[in-house]
PDB file of C-alpha atoms and ligand atoms in Angstrom:
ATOM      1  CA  UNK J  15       0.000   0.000   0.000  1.00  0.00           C
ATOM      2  CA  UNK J  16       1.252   3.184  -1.499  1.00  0.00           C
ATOM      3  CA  UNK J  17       1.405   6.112   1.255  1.00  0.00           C
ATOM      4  CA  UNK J  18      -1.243   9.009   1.435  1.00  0.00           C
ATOM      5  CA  UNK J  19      -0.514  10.947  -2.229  1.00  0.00           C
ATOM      6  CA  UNK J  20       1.125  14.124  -1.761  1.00  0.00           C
ATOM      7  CA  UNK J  21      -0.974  17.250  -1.847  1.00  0.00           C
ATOM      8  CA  UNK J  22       1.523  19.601  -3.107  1.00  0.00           C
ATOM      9  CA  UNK J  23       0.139  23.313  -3.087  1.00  0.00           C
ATOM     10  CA  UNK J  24       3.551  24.680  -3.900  1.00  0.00           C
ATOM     11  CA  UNK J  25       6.410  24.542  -5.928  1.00  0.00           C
ATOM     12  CA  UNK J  26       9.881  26.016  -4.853  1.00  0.00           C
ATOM     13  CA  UNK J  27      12.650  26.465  -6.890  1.00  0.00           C
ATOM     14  CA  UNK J  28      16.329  26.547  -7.313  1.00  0.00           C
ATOM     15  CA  UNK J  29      17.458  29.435  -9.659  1.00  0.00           C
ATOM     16  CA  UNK J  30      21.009  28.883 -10.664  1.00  0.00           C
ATOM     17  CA  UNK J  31      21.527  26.127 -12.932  1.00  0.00           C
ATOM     18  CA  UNK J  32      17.886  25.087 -12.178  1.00  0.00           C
ATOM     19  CA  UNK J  33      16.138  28.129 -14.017  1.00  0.00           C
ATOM     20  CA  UNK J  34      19.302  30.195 -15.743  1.00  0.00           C
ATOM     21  CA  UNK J  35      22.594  29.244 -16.533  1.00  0.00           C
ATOM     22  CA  UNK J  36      25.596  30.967 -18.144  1.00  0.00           C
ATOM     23  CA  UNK J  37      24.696  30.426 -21.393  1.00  0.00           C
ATOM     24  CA  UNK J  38      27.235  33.075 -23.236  1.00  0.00           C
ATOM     25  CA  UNK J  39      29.576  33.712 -20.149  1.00  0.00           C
ATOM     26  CA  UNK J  40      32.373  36.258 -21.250  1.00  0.00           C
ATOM     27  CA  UNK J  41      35.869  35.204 -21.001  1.00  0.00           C
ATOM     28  CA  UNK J  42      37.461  35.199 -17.051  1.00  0.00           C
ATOM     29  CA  UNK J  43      39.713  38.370 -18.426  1.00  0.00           C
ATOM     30  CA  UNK J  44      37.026  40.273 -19.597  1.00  0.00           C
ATOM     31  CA  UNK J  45      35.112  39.274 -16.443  1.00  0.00           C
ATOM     32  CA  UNK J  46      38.406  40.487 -14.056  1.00  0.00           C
ATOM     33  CA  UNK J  47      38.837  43.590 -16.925  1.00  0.00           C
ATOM     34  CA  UNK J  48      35.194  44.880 -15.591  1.00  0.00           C
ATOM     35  CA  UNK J  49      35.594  43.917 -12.036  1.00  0.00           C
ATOM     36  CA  UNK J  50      38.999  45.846 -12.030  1.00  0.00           C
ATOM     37  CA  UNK J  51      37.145  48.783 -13.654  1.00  0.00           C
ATOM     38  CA  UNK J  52      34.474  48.892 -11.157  1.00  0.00           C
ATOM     39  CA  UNK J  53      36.286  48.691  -8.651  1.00  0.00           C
ATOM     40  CA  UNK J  54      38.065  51.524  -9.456  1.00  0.00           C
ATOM     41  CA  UNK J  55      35.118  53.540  -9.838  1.00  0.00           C
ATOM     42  CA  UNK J  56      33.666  52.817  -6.546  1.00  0.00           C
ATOM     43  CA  UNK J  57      36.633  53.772  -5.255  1.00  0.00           C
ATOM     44  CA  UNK J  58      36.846  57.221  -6.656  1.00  0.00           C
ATOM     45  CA  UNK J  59      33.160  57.316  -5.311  1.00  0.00           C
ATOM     46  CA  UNK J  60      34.728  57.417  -1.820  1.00  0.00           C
ATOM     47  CA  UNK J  61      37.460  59.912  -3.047  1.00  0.00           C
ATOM     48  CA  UNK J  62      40.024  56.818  -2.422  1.00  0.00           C
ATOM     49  CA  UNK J  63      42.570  55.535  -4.921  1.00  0.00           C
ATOM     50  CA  UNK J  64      44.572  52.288  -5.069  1.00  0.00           C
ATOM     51  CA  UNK J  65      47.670  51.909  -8.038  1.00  0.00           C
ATOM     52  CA  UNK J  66      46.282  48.505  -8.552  1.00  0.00           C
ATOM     53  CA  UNK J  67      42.472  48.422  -9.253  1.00  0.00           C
ATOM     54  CA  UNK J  68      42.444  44.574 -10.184  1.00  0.00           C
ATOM     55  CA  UNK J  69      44.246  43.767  -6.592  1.00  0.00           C
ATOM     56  CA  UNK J  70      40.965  45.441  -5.288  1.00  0.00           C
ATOM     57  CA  UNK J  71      38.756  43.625  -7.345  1.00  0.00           C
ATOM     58  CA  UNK J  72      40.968  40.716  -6.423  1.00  0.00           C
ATOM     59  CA  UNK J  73      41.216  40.746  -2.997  1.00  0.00           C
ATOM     60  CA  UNK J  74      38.069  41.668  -2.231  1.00  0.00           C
ATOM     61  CA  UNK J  75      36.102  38.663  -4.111  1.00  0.00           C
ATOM     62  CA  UNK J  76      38.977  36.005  -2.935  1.00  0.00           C
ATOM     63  CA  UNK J  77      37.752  36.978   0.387  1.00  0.00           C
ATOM     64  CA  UNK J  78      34.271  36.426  -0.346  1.00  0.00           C
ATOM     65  CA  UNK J  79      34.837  33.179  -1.739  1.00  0.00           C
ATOM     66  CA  UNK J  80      36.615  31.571   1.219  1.00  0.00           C
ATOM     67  CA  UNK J  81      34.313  33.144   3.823  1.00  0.00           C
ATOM     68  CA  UNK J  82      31.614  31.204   1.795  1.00  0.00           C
ATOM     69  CA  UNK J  83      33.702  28.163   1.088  1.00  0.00           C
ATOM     70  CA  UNK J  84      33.870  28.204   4.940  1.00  0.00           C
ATOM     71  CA  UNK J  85      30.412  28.617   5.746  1.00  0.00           C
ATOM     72  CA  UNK J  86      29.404  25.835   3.670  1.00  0.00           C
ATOM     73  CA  UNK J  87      32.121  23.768   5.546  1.00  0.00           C
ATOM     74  CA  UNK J  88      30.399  24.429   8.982  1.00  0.00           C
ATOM     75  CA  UNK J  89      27.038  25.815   9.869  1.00  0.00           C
ATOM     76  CA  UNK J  90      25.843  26.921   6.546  1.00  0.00           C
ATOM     77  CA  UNK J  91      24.969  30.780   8.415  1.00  0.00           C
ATOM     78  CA  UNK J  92      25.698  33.839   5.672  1.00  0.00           C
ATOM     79  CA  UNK J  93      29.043  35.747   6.663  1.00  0.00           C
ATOM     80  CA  UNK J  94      29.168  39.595   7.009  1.00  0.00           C
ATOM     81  CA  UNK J  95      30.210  39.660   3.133  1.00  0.00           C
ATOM     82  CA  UNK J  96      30.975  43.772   3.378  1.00  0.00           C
ATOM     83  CA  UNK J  97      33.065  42.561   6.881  1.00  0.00           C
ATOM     84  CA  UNK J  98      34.741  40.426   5.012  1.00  0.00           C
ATOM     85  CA  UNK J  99      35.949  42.327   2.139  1.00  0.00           C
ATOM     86  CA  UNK J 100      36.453  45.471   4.793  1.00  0.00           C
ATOM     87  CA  UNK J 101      39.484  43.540   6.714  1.00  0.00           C
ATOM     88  CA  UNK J 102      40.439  41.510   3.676  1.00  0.00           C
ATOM     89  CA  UNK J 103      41.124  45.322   1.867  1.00  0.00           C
ATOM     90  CA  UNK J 104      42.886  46.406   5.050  1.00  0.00           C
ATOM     91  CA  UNK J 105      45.428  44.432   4.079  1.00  0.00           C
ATOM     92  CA  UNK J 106      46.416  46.031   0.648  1.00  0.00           C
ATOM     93  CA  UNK J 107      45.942  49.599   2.615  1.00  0.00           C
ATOM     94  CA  UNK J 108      42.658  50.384   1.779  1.00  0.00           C
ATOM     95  CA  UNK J 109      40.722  51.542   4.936  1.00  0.00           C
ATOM     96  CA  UNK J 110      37.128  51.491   3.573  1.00  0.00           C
ATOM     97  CA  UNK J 111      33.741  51.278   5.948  1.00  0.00           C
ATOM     98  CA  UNK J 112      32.004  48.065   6.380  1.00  0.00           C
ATOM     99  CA  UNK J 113      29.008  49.777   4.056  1.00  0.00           C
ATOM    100  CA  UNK J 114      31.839  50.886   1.343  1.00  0.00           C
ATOM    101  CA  UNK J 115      33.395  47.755   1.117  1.00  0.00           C
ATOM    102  CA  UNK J 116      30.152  46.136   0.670  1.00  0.00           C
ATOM    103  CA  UNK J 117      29.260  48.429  -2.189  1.00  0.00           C
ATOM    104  CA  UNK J 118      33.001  48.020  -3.867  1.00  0.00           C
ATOM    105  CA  UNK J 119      32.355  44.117  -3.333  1.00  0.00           C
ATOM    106  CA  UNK J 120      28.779  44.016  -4.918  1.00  0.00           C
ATOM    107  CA  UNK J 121      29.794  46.588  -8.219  1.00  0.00           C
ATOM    108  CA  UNK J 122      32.538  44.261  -9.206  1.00  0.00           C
ATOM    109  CA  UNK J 123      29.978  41.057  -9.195  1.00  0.00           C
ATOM    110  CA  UNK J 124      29.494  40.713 -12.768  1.00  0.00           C
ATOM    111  CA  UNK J 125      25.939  39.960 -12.845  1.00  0.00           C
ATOM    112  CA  UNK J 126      22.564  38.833 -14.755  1.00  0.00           C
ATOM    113  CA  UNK J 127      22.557  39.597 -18.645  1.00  0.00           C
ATOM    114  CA  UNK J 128      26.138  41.176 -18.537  1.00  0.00           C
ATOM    115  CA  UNK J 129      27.571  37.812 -16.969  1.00  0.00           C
ATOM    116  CA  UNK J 130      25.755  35.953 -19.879  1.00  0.00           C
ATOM    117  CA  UNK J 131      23.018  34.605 -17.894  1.00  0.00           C
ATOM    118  CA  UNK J 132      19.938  33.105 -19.572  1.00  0.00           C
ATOM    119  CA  UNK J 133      16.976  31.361 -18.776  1.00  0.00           C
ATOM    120  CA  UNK J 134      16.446  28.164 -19.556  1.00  0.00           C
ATOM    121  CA  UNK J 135      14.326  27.965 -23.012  1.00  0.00           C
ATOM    122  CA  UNK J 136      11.333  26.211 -21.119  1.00  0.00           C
ATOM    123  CA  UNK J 137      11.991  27.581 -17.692  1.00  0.00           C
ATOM    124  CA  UNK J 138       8.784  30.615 -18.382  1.00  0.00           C
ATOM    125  CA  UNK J 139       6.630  28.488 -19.878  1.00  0.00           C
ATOM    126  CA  UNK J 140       6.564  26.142 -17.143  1.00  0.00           C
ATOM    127  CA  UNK J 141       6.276  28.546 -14.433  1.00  0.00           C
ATOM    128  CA  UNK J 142       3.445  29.843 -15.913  1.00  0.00           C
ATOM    129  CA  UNK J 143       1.675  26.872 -16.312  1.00  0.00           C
ATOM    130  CA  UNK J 144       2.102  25.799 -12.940  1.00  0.00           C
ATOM    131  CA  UNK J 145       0.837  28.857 -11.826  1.00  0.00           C
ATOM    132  CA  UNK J 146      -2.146  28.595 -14.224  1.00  0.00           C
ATOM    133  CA  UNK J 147      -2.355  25.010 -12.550  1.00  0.00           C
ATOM    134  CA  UNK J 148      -2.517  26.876  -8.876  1.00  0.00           C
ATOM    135  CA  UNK J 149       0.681  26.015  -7.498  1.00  0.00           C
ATOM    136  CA  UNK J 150       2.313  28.645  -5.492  1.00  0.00           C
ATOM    137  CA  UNK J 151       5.636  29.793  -6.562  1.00  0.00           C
ATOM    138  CA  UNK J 152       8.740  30.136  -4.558  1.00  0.00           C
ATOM    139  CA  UNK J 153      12.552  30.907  -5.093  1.00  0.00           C
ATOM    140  CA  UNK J 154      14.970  29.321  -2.690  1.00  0.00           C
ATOM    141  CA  UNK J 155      18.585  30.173  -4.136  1.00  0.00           C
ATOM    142  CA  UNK J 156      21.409  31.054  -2.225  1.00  0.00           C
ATOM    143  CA  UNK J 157      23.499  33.724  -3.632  1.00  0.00           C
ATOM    144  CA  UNK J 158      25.890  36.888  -1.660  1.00  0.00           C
ATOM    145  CA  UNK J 159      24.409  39.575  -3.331  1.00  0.00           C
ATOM    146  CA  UNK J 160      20.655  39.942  -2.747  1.00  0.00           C
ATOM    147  CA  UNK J 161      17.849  43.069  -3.281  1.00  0.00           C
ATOM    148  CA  UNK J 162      17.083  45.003  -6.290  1.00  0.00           C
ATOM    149  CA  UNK J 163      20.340  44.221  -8.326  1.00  0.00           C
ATOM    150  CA  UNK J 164      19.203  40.209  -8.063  1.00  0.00           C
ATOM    151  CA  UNK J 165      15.555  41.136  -8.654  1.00  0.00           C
ATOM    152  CA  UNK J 166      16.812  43.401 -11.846  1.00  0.00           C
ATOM    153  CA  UNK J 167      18.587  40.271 -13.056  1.00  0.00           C
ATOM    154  CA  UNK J 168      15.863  37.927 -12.560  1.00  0.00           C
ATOM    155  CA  UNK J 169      13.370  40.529 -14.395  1.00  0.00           C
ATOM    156  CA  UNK J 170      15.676  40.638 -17.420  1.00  0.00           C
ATOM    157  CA  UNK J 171      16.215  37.008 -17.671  1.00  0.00           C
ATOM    158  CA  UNK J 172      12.464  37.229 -18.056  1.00  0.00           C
ATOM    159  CA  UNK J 173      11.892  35.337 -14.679  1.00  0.00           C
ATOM    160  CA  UNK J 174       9.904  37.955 -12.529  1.00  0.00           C
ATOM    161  CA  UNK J 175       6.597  36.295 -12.448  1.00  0.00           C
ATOM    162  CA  UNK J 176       5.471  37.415  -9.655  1.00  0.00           C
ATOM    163  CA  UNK J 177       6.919  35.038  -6.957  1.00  0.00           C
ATOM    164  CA  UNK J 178       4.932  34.297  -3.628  1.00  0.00           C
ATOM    165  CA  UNK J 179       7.904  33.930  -1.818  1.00  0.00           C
ATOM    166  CA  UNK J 180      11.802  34.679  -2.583  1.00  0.00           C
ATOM    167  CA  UNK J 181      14.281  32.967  -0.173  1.00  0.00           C
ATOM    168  CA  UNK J 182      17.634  34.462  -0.678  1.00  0.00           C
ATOM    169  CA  UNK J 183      20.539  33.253   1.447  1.00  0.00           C
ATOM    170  CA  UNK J 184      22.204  36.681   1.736  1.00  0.00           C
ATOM    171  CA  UNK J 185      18.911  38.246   3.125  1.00  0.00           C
ATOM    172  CA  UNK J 186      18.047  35.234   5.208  1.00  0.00           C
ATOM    173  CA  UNK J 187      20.981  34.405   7.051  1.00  0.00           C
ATOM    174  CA  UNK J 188      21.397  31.088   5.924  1.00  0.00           C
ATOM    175  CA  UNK J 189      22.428  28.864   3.119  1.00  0.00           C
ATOM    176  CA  UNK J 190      20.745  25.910   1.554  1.00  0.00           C
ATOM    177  CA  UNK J 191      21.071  23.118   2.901  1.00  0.00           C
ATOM    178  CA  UNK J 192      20.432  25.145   6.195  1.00  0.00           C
ATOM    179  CA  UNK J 193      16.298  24.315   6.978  1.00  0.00           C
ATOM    180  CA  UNK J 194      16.117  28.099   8.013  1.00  0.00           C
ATOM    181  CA  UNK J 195      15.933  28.991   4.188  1.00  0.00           C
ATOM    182  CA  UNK J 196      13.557  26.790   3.289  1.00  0.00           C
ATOM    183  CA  UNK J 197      11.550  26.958   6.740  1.00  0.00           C
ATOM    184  CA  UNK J 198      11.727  31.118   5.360  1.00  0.00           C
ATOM    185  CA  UNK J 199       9.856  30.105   1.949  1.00  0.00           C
ATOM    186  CA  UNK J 200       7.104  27.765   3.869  1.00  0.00           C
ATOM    187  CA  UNK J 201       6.613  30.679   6.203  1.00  0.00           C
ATOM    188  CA  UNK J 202       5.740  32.961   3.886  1.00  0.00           C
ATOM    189  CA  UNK J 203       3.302  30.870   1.545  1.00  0.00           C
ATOM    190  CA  UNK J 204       1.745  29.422   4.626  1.00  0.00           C
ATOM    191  CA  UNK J 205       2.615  25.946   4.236  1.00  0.00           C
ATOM    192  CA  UNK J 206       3.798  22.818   5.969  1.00  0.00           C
ATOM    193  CA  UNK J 207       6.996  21.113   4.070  1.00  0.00           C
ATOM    194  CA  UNK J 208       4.679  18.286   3.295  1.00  0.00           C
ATOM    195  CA  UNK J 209       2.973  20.702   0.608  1.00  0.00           C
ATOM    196  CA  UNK J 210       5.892  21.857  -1.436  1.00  0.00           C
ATOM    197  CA  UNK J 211       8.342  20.353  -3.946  1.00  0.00           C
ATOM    198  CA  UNK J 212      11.363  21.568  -4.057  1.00  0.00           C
ATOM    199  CA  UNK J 213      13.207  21.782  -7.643  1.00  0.00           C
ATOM    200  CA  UNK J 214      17.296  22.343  -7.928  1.00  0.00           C
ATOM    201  CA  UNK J 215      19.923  20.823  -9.228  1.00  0.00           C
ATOM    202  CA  UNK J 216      22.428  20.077  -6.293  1.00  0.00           C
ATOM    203  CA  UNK J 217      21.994  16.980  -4.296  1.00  0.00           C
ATOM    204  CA  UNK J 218      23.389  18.322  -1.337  1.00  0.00           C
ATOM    205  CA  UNK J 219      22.004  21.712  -1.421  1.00  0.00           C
ATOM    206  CA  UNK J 220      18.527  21.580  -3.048  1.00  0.00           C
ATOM    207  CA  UNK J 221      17.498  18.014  -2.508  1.00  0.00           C
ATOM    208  CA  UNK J 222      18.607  16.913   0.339  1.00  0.00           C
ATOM    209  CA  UNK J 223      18.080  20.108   2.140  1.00  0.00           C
ATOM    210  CA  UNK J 224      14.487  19.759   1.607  1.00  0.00           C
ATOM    211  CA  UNK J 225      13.574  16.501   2.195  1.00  0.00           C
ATOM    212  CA  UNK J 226      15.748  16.284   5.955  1.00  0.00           C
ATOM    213  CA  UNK J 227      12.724  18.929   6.340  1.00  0.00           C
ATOM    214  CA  UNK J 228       9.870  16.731   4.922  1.00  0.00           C
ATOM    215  CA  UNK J 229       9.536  17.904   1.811  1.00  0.00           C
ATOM    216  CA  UNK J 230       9.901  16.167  -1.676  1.00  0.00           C
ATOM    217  CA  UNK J 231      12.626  16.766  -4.114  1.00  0.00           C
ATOM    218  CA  UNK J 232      12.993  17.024  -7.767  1.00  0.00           C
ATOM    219  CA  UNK J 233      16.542  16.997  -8.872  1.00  0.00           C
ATOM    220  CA  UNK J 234      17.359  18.352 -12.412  1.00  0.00           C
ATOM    221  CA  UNK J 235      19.744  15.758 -13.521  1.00  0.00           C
ATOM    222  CA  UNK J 236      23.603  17.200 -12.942  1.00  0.00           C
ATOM    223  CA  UNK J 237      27.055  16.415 -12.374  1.00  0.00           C
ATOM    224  CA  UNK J 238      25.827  15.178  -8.756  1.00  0.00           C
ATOM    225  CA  UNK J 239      27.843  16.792  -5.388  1.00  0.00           C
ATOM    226  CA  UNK J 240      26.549  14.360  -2.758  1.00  0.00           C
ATOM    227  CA  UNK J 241      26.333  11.056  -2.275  1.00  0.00           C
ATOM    228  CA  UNK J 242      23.798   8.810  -0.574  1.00  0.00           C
ATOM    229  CA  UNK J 243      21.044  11.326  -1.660  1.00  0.00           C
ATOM    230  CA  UNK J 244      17.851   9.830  -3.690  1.00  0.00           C
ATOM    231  CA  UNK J 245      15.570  12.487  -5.078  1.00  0.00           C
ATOM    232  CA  UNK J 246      12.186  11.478  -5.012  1.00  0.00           C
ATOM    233  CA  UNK J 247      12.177  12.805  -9.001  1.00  0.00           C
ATOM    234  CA  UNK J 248      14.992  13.027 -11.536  1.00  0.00           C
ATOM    235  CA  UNK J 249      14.477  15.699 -14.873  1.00  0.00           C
ATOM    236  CA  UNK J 250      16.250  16.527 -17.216  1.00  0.00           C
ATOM    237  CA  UNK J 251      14.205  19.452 -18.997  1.00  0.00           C
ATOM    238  CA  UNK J 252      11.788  22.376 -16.834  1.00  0.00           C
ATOM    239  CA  UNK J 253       8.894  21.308 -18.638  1.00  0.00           C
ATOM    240  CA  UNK J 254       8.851  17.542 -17.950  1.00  0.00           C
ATOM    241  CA  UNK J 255       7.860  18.216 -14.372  1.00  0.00           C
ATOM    242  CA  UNK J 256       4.534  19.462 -15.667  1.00  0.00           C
ATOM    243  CA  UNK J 257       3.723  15.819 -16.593  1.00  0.00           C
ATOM    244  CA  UNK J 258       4.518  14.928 -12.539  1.00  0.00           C
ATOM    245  CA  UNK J 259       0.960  13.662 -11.247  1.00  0.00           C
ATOM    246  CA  UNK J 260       1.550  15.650  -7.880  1.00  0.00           C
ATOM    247  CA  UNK J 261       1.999  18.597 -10.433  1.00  0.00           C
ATOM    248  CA  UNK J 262      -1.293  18.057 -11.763  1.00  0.00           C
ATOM    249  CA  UNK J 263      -4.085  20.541 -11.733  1.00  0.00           C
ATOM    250  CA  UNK J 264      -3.838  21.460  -7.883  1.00  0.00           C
ATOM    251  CA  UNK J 265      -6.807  20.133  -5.747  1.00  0.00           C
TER     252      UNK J 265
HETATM  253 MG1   MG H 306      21.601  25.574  -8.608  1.00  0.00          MG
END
């Protein structure tokens, strides 16, 4: 005997790799070219100079990376990213303010359009239908730079529709797999984890995040990062999870 059958009200979803992907990515010199450039500018914003804008650029996104290379390796809780960059630019003599440093950090994040992201060709199509079907919509994505830059990317990739909930690591304090991020997303459309499928395309983060929280899991077929994890559904195209019977017309 088959358990109860799920009554899935919503459907949350991964965004990188899951929804967009770099699809015409310029070259890492023209990305570090930009970055050097805007790091520059920012930094005659603050009337500050440094002989060595890509150093800035440098130094300030290596020590992003690690800070989140290290969160990842422990309790999964967002660092301070404009702390971070603050001391790591203290180091190369640039005394900026936690909010400055921030700012530098963030212009020099190549971003959206400009950093050749594109949605996936059915990714709109089967949003829309799903919410035609009922299904709430959710974004669960973790990513260091949040607010209306992120929301301005996700518009021009054609992927504002409207969501009923947007979970964003940076703003909530926590990275997937953490359950605080998706707990943040349930919150919000009112739901118990036994309602929503979650949709991503890392094992570790996206799948097995949700379901140590109850919920299901579809994976979108990937070089897989974890093992030991079974997603209760495996894709390989947006679309085909419209033919999911839990994704049919919502009752
Ligand atoms: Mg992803």
């Amino acid at each position: 005997m088959s358990r109860e059958p799920l009554l899935i009200r919503a459907v949350l979803f991964d965004i990188g790799d899951t929804l967009w992907h770099s699809r015409a990515a310029p070259p890492p010199e023209e990305f570090r070219r930009l970055a050097a450039g805007r790091a520059a500018a920012a930094l005659r914003e603050f009337g500050l100079h440094h002989a060595d804008p890509s150093l800035v650029a440098r130094t300030a996104w290596v020590a992003m990376e690690e800070a989140m290379r290290a969160a990842r390796a422990t309790d999964f809780a967002e660092p301070d990213y404009g702390l971070v960059s603050q001391l790591a630019l203290v180091q190369i003599g640039l005394h900026l303010s936690r909010d400055q440093a921030a700012s530098l950090l963030e212009s020099t994040y190549i971003s959206g359009i400009e950093g050749g992201k594109a949605p996936f060709a059915d990714a709109l199509g089967t949003l829309t239908e799903l919410r035609r079907r009922g299904f709430q919509l959710a974004t669960v994505t973790n990513r260091a730079f949040g607010g209306d830059r992120f929301r301005a990317d996700l518009r021009d990739a054609g992927l504002d529709i409207g969501w009923d909930a947007e979970a964003v690591s940076v703003e909530v304090g926590y990275l997937k797999p953490h359950p605080a991020i998706f707990r943040f997303a349930l919150d919000r459309l009112g739901i118990s984890p036994a309602q929503a499928l979650m949709v991503g395309n890392s094992l570790a983060e996206d799948v097995a995040g949700a379901q140590q929280l109850g919920m299901a899991a579809a994976w979108r077929r990937s070089a897989p990062d974890a093992e030991g994890v079974s997603p209760d559904f495996v894709f390989d195209q947006l679309a085909e999870l419209l033919d999911l019977p839990i994704l049919a017309e919502k009752r």
